[in-house]
C-alpha cells in the first residue's frame, strides 16, 4: 500500500487515499506481474490518456487491468465503465477478460483491506462493465434518443448483405438514364460506397453537387494554350466524367435513402452519422452519457473515422476531464480505404485535453528476428514524423526463423514457398504431435488460387478465407458456373467450364459441334457465309446481348442431330442438359435449398468428401453460409441478385471482406493482409513483394477519377489530406498540371498506407516468417523485380551485425533484352481433363480390387439351396443412349453388369484431344490432394475421434427377432419368388445389425452431451452420427418458460429467445396452469428470498483436450466466502441409479465457476433444486478435474 494524492480524479480528486498498486492487484488476482510500461498505463491518473500499443504488446490485458485497478481503488463502479472496440470478437474477448478478473477481485481479500465497508465488493458482485462495438454503442444512442432528430423507434439495422440487396433493387428498377455503361452490380457498389462516404463525413448531397459544378467549370473555362487544340485533353475529360457520374448517382442515392425510410431501416453509415449528430447537436445527450459512465476505453482508435471522432469528442472530450483511455497503433492504420482516418490517433491529445501519452512497446508475440524486419519497415514512417517507436521482444523470447528470398520467376517462388511451409509443418508435427497454425498473406485476391494449389500439391490442407478467394476454389467455381447457366443462356464461359470439367469431360470435337448447334438455334449464318461477307465477319466478331441470340445452354437443351457428335459425347450432353432442365424447374425454391440441390446434382458434395485430407466440404459449407446469409437478409432474394452480389465480391479487391476471421488449426489459411489484422500464426508467409504488386502500381484513381470517393475538400479530415491548388486565372495546361500533382500527392499517401500494411503482415508471425518475390510473372515482357519494400528488408538484413534473417536465395537481375521465360513456354493440358491426375494408378488399382471382390461374391452360390443366381434381385438395365432417365436427379445410373461400366466412372481416361488449351487453375483437380487422413485399423466400428482419444462405441439398431414365417417349399408354390427375396432381405438386415460405424467426436461438447457420455456412450454416438431434432415437448417448453421467468425475476440481462419475439407464441393458447404452480412452488422455497450473484453464466472449459461449453442457471454467494451453483429442475427427482451420471453436470459447473473466479474448488458447491417438489439435491463426491478427465478416458481405446 502507498499513500498518494490522486490528481484530477473524477470522484475523489485531491483526496489522500491508500491505493493498491497494479502489482498488488495482479498478485491478489493471481495474475502475472505487469511490465513497468503496463503498470504506468494501469495506474495512470483519472484523466484522458493516449496509449500507443505496438503489435502484440498486450493491449487487451492492459485495458482489462486498467478497469480492475480503477474499480478496486474505488474510482468507479463496474457498471460505470464503457469499453468500445470494432468487432464483436474483440468486444467479447475484452468483456470476458474484464469479467473474469472482476470475479476474482470479488472473491479476493484485497477488497476487504481497501474498503472495509463492503460497498465495493457489493458493486463488483452485482454490476458489470458495458463493452460494445462502436456501432453497437451508436445504435444504442440512436435507439434511446433518435426521436430528437427525429428517427422513429424500432428502426431495423441492415447488415452489409441486406444493404447491398436493397441498393441493388433500387438500381435494377431505376427507369431513368444515369449515363454510364457499368453493369447494375458495379453501380450498386458505387452507390453504397458513396452513401457510406457521405454519412461518414457528415456531408449533404447539395454540397457534393456544388463542388462538382465548381470543378467542372474550372476545367471547362480554363483558356487553352497556343499548342492545345479546341477539345479537352483525355485526362481532363476523364475528371469531368467522374464528377458528373458522381452527381448522376445522387438521385439513386436519394431513392435508396427513401427506400430505407419506407422500410424503417438504416445501414451502418446512417447509424454512426445519426449518433454523431445527436452528440454534437444535443447537450442533454452529452450530459446523460457523462453521468452514466465514469471511465471510457477506446480500442483501435487509429481505425476510427470522422463521424466516430465527432461522436466521441462531443461526448467525452469536452467539459470536465474524465478517464478516457485511447489505445491504438499509428503503424497499423490500414483501413483508410473504408473511411478510417489515421490522423485521429495523434489528434486525440487535442480532442481530449489534457491527455498524456503512454507507450506499450514490448511485443509478447514476435521473436526478435521478426521485430528486426518490422522495425526496418516502419523506419521510414518514423522518419516522416509518425509518433511510434521501435518494438522490442519480451525478456526470454525464443529465436525465430526468418527467411527472405527473390527468385527468377513466380513459379520458382511458389515452389519454394510451398516446399518451405510443408517442411516446417512436418517439423512441427514431429516435435509437438500437433500441426502448427500457418497462413499465407496476400496483397491481391487473384493470387490465392495458385498459392492454394501449390500448397495442396505438397499434401497440405488449405483453407481460402474470404468470399473473394472462396469463389476461385474449384468446387465453388463449378457450383457458381452451374447457377449462372441456369438463369443466363448466354453464360458461355460458365457452360464451357461445366462441359469440359472433370465430370463431363466433353472433348474438343463435341464442344465445337455443340457451339455450331448454338449458332444454328440463334439463326446465325454459317461460317462459310460469314467468311464470304466482310460486314458479316465484323458483325460476328462483335459481342452481343441480343434477345434472339442463343448460347451453349440452349444447345444443351436441344443438341440436334446425334450424328454430329461422338456417341459418348452425345450421351453426356443429353444427360447434362436433362439435369439443367430439371434444375430450372426448381428455381422457385428458396435460395439455400436451390444451391444445395445444384451441389448434389453436380455431385460436388461427393467429390469434396472423397478428397484425401482434412478440408473436405469446408469450402462448400463456407459458400452455403454466404448463400444463407444472403437469403436471410431478404426473403425475396433471387438467384440473379445473388450472382450479382458474388460478382461484386469477386471484382472488389477490398470489398466484402469476411467480417471476423478466426485462426484455424489443422490447415494453412490463405487470406488477404487486411483480413489478418489482429491475428497471429506460428508460420506466416508474405509472397509477391514485387513492383506493381506490393506496393501496387501507381493509381490515377483519387477522388478526381474514383466515382465512389468524396472530394478531399468535403471530407471531415480534409486538414490532413493533400490540397488541390488551382490558381483562379490558370490556363488549361496549368489546371492539368495541378490535377496531376494532386493525384501524385494522393498516391504518396497510398504508399504510406501500403507500408503500414506490410508492417501488419510481418508482425503476425509467432515464430517463422517467409518474405519473397520474383522477377518474372506469368505474363508480361518486362520483369517485375523486388519492390522497394523487399529491397529495404534485404538491405537491413545485410547491414545488421547479427543478421535477423537468412537470405535463402537472391536471383540476379535479368539482362535488359531477356525475354520472359514463362511467356515463351508453351502451356499444355490434357483435354478432356483427368480428374484423378497422379492418383489415377492407385484409384484404378483399388477399383480393380473391388470389382474382383464383387465378381467373386456374385460367383458364389447362395447359402440357401432354394435361392439361385436367377432369383437374386437384378439392377435395372442402363437406359439406351437416346433415352433420358425418368428423373435426371436420381443418384445413380447402374450398369447392367460388371463388364459394362458407365464411362463416367472415370476408371479409364479418354484419349486426349490434339487441341491443348491453357489449363484453368480452378479445374486442376490434381491440386486437391491433401494430407492423408489417419484411419483406425481393425473392423469397421463406430469411433469417437479427437486429437487425443479414439473411443469405440457400438452404433446399431436394437435387435429384433423376426417371427417365424412358413414359406412354400418350392417355386411352384411361390411363382414370383417372394419367399426367396425375403430370405435375402433378412440376411442383409442381419448383416446391417452387426455393422459398427465410425463416429467423429466433435471438438467441443455441451454439458448435456457430457452427461450423456457418462450415462450412455452408445446413445451419444448414435445422436452424433445422425443428429435429429427432438420432438415437440410441452414439458420442455414449460421448463424454458420457467427459466425465462426466473431470469427476469432476478434481473438478468440477456438476448431474447425466439419464443419471446412478437407473434411467436401460439395464438389462442390456453393459460398454463402448471406453469403457475411452478412459480408458486419456487416462491415458497428458501431460494426465493436469496439474491444470486450471477445468473445464466456462460462458460467454456477444456477437459483433456475437449472443449466443454455450458451455462450455469444461478450462482449464490455463501456466508463462509464460498459459492453455490444451482441448476433449476422442473421435472421429477431422478432415481438414485441416474444420479452419478447427472452429477457430471454439477461437477462441470463447479469446476467452471472455480476457474472463472479463481476460487479453490473445495469452496464451490453445486446443487440441483427440483422446484415442483421443493427438494434441493446436493450430490456428494462430485468429480474433480481428474475425475472428468478419467470419464473421457474411460471409454475403451
PDB file of C-alpha atoms in Angstrom, residues 6 29 80 241 348 412 414 473 493 498 521 737 784 799 829 841 914 926 960 1111 1131 1175 1177:
ATOM      1  CA  UNK A   6      -4.970  11.245  -6.873  1.00  0.00           C
ATOM      2  CA  UNK A  29      -5.845 -11.877  -8.557  1.00  0.00           C
ATOM      3  CA  UNK A  80     -19.886   2.960 -14.975  1.00  0.00           C
ATOM      4  CA  UNK A 241     -16.849  12.478 -66.477  1.00  0.00           C
ATOM      5  CA  UNK A 348      -6.572  12.596 -29.589  1.00  0.00           C
ATOM      6  CA  UNK A 412      10.027 -20.851 -58.604  1.00  0.00           C
ATOM      7  CA  UNK A 414       5.635 -20.621 -55.295  1.00  0.00           C
ATOM      8  CA  UNK A 473     -11.955 -22.673 -55.291  1.00  0.00           C
ATOM      9  CA  UNK A 493     -17.776 -19.351 -70.117  1.00  0.00           C
ATOM     10  CA  UNK A 498     -19.193 -27.476 -66.885  1.00  0.00           C
ATOM     11  CA  UNK A 521     -30.507 -22.112 -82.970  1.00  0.00           C
ATOM     12  CA  UNK A 737      -0.585  20.041 -64.030  1.00  0.00           C
ATOM     13  CA  UNK A 784       8.835  -7.001 -62.079  1.00  0.00           C
ATOM     14  CA  UNK A 799      23.649  -4.338 -42.746  1.00  0.00           C
ATOM     15  CA  UNK A 829      -3.010 -29.546 -70.746  1.00  0.00           C
ATOM     16  CA  UNK A 841      -2.962 -45.559 -60.792  1.00  0.00           C
ATOM     17  CA  UNK A 914      -4.877 -32.871 -80.224  1.00  0.00           C
ATOM     18  CA  UNK A 926      -4.597 -32.747 -59.041  1.00  0.00           C
ATOM     19  CA  UNK A 960     -35.447 -57.561 -33.194  1.00  0.00           C
ATOM     20  CA  UNK A1111     -24.438 -22.162 -18.977  1.00  0.00           C
ATOM     21  CA  UNK A1131     -39.136 -32.271 -13.695  1.00  0.00           C
ATOM     22  CA  UNK A1175     -36.235 -30.507  -2.965  1.00  0.00           C
ATOM     23  CA  UNK A1177     -30.272 -32.282  -4.089  1.00  0.00           C
TER      24      UNK A1177
END
